[in-house]
PDB file of C-alpha atoms and ligand atoms in Angstrom:
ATOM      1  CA  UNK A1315     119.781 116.367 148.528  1.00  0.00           C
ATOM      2  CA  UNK A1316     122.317 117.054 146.274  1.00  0.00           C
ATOM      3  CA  UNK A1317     122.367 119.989 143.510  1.00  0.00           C
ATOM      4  CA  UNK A1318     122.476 119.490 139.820  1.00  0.00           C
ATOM      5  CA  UNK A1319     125.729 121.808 140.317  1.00  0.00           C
ATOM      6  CA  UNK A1320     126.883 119.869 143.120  1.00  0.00           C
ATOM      7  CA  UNK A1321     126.604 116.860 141.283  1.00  0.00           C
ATOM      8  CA  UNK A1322     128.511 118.042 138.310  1.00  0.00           C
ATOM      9  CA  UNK A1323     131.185 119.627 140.121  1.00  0.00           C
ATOM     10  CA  UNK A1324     131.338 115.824 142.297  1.00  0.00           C
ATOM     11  CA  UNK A1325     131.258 114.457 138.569  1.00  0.00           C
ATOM     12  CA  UNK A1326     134.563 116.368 137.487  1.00  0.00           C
ATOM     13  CA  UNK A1327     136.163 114.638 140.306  1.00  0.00           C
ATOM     14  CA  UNK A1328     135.243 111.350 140.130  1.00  0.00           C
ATOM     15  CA  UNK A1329     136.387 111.363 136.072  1.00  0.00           C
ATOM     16  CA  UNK A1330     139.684 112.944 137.764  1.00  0.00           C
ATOM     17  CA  UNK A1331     140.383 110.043 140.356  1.00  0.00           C
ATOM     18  CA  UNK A1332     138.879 107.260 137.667  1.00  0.00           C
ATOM     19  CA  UNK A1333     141.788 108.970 135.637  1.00  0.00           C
ATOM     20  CA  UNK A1334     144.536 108.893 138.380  1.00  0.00           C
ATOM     21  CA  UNK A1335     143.438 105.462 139.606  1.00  0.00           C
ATOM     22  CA  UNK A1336     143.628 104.216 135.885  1.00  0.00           C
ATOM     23  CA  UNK A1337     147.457 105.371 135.462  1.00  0.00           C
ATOM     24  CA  UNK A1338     147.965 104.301 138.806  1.00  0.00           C
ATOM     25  CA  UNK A1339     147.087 100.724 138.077  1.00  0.00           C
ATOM     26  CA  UNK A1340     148.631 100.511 134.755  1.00  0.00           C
ATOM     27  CA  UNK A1341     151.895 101.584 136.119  1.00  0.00           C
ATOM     28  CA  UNK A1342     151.264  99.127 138.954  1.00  0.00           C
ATOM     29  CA  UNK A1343     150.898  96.534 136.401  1.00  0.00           C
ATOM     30  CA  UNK A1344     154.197  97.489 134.827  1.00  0.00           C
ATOM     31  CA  UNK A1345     155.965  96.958 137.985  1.00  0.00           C
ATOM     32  CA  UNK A1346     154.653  94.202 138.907  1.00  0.00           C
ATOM     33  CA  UNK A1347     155.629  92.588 135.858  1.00  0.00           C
ATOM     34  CA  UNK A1348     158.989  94.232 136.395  1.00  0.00           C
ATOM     35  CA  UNK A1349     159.349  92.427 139.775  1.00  0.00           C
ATOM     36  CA  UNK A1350     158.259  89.041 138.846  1.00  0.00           C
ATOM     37  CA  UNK A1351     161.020  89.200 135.623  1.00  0.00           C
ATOM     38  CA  UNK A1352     163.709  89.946 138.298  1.00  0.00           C
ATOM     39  CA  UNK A1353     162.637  87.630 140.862  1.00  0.00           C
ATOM     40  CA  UNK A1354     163.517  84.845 138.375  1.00  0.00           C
ATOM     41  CA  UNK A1355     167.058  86.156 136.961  1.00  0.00           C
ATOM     42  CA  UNK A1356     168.226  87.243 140.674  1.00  0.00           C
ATOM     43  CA  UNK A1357     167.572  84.358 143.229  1.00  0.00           C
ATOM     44  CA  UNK A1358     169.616  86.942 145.792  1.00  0.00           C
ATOM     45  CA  UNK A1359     166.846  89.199 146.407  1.00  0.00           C
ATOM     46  CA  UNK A1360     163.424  86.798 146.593  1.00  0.00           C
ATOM     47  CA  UNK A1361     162.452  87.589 149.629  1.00  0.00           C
ATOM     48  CA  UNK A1362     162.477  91.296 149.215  1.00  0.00           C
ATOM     49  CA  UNK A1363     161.203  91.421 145.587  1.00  0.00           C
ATOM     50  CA  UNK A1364     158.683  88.977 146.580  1.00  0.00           C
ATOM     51  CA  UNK A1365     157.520  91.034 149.140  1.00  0.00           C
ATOM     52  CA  UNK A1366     157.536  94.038 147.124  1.00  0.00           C
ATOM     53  CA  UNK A1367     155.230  92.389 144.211  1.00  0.00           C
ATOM     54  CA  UNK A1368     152.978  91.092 146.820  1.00  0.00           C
ATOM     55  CA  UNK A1369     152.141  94.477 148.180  1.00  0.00           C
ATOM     56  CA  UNK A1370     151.738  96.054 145.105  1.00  0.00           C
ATOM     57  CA  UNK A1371     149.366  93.111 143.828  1.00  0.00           C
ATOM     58  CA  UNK A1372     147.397  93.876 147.456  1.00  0.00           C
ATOM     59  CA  UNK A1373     147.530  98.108 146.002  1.00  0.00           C
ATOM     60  CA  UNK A1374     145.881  97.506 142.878  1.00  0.00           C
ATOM     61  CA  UNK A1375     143.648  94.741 143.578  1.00  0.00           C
ATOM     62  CA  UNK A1376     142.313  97.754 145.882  1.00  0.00           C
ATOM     63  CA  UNK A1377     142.670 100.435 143.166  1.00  0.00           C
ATOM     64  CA  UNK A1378     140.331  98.010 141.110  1.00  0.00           C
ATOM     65  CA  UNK A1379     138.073  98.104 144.026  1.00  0.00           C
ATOM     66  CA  UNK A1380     137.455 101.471 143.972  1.00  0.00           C
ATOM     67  CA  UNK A1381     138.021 102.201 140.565  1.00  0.00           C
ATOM     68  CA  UNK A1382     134.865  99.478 139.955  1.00  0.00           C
ATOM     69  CA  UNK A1383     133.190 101.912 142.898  1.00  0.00           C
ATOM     70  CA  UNK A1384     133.966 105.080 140.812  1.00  0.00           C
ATOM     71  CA  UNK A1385     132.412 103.624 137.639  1.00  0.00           C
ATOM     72  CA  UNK A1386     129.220 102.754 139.476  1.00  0.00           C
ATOM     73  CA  UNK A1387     128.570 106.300 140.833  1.00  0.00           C
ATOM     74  CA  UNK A1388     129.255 107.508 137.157  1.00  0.00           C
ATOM     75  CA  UNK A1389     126.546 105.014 135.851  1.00  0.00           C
ATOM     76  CA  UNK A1390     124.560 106.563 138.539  1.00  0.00           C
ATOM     77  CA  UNK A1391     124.691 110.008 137.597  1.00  0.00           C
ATOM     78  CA  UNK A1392     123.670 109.381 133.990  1.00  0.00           C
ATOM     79  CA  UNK A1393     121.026 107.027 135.356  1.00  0.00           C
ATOM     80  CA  UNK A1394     120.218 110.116 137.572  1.00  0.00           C
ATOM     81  CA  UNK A1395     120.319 107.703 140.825  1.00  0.00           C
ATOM     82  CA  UNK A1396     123.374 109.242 142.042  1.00  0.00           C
ATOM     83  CA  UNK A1397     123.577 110.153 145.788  1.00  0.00           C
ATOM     84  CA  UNK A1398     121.179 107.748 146.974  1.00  0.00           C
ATOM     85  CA  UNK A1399     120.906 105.242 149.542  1.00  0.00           C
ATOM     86  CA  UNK A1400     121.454 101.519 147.894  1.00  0.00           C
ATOM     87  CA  UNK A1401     120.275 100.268 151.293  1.00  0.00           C
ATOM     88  CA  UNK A1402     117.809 102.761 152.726  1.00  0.00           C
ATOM     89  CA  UNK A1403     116.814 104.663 149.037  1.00  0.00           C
ATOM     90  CA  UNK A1404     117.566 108.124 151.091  1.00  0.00           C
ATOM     91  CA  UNK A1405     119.082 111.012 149.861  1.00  0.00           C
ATOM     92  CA  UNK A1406     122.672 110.817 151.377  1.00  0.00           C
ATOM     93  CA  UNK A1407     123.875 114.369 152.591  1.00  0.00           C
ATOM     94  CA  UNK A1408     126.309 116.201 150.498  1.00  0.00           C
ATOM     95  CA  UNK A1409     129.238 116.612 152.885  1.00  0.00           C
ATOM     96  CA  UNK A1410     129.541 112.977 152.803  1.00  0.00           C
ATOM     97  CA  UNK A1411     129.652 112.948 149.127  1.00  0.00           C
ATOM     98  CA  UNK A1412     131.840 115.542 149.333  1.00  0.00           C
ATOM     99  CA  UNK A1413     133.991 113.475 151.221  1.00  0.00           C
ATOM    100  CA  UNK A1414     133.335 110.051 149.426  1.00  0.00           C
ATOM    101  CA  UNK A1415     132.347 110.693 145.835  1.00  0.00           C
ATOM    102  CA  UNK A1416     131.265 107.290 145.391  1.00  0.00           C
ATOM    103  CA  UNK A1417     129.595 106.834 148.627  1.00  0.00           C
ATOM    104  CA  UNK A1418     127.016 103.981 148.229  1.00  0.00           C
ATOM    105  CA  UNK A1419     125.445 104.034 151.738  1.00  0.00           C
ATOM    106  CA  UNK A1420     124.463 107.596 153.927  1.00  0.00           C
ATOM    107  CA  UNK A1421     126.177 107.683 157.471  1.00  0.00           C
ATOM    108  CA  UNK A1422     123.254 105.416 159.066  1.00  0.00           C
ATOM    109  CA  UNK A1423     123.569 102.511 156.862  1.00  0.00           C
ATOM    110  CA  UNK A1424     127.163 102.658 156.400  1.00  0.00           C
ATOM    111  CA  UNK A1425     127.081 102.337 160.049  1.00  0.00           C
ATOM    112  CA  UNK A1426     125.009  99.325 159.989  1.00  0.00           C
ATOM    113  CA  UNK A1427     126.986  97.942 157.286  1.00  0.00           C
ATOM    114  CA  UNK A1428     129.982  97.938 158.920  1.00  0.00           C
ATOM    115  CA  UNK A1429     128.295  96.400 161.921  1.00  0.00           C
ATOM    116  CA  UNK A1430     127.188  93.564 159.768  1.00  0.00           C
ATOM    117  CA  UNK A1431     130.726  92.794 158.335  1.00  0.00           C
ATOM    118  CA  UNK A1432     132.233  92.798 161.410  1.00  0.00           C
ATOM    119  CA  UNK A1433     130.067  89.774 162.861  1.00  0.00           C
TER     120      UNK A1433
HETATM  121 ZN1  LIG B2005     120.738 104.585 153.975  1.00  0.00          ZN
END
């Protein structure tokens, strides 16, 4: 299971990437905005612009995703439930939080998750 150190130092960079994912969307926003405002003056490039806005509404709608993610495993760690299982109530191992900060599931039932979803 995971340290009280190891959990701080995973706490610093979740704030970080809630941060970064938090300018990221607001400048999304921005742009999107931008796009839609010059779709309507300039019938010439709809397609494109169209396009453009589309993907970036696809971007942050995933940004949100994990952003919501990243706020959870915060809530966690105050609630001291961080780095545990939601399906299995294991401790999951610290390399994958290492990779995935705001892993929900360990390997197994992330595994079986994905099994599920793809049915
Ligand atoms: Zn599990």
């Amino acid at each position: 299971m995971a340290s009280r150190k190891q959990i701080d130092e995973l706490k610093i960079i979740l704030e970080e990437k809630q941060a970064q994912i938090e300018s990221n969307i607001a400048d999304s926003k921005n742009n999107i905005a931008q796009l839609k405002e010059n779709e309507c003056k300039d019938d010439f490039d709809f397609a494109e612009s169209s396009s453009d806005s589309f993907t970036l509404e696809v971007i942050t709608k995933q940004q949100m995703k994990e952003l919501e993610e990243i706020k959870n495993a915060l809530k966690a760690i105050t609630n001291g439930t961080y780095g545990i299982c939601d399906m299995c109530d294991e401790h999951i191992a610290i390399g994958r939080l290492k990779a995935k900060p705001f892993a929900k599931y360990c390997t197994s039932c992330r595994e079986i998750y994905e099994e599920e979803n793809k049915k």
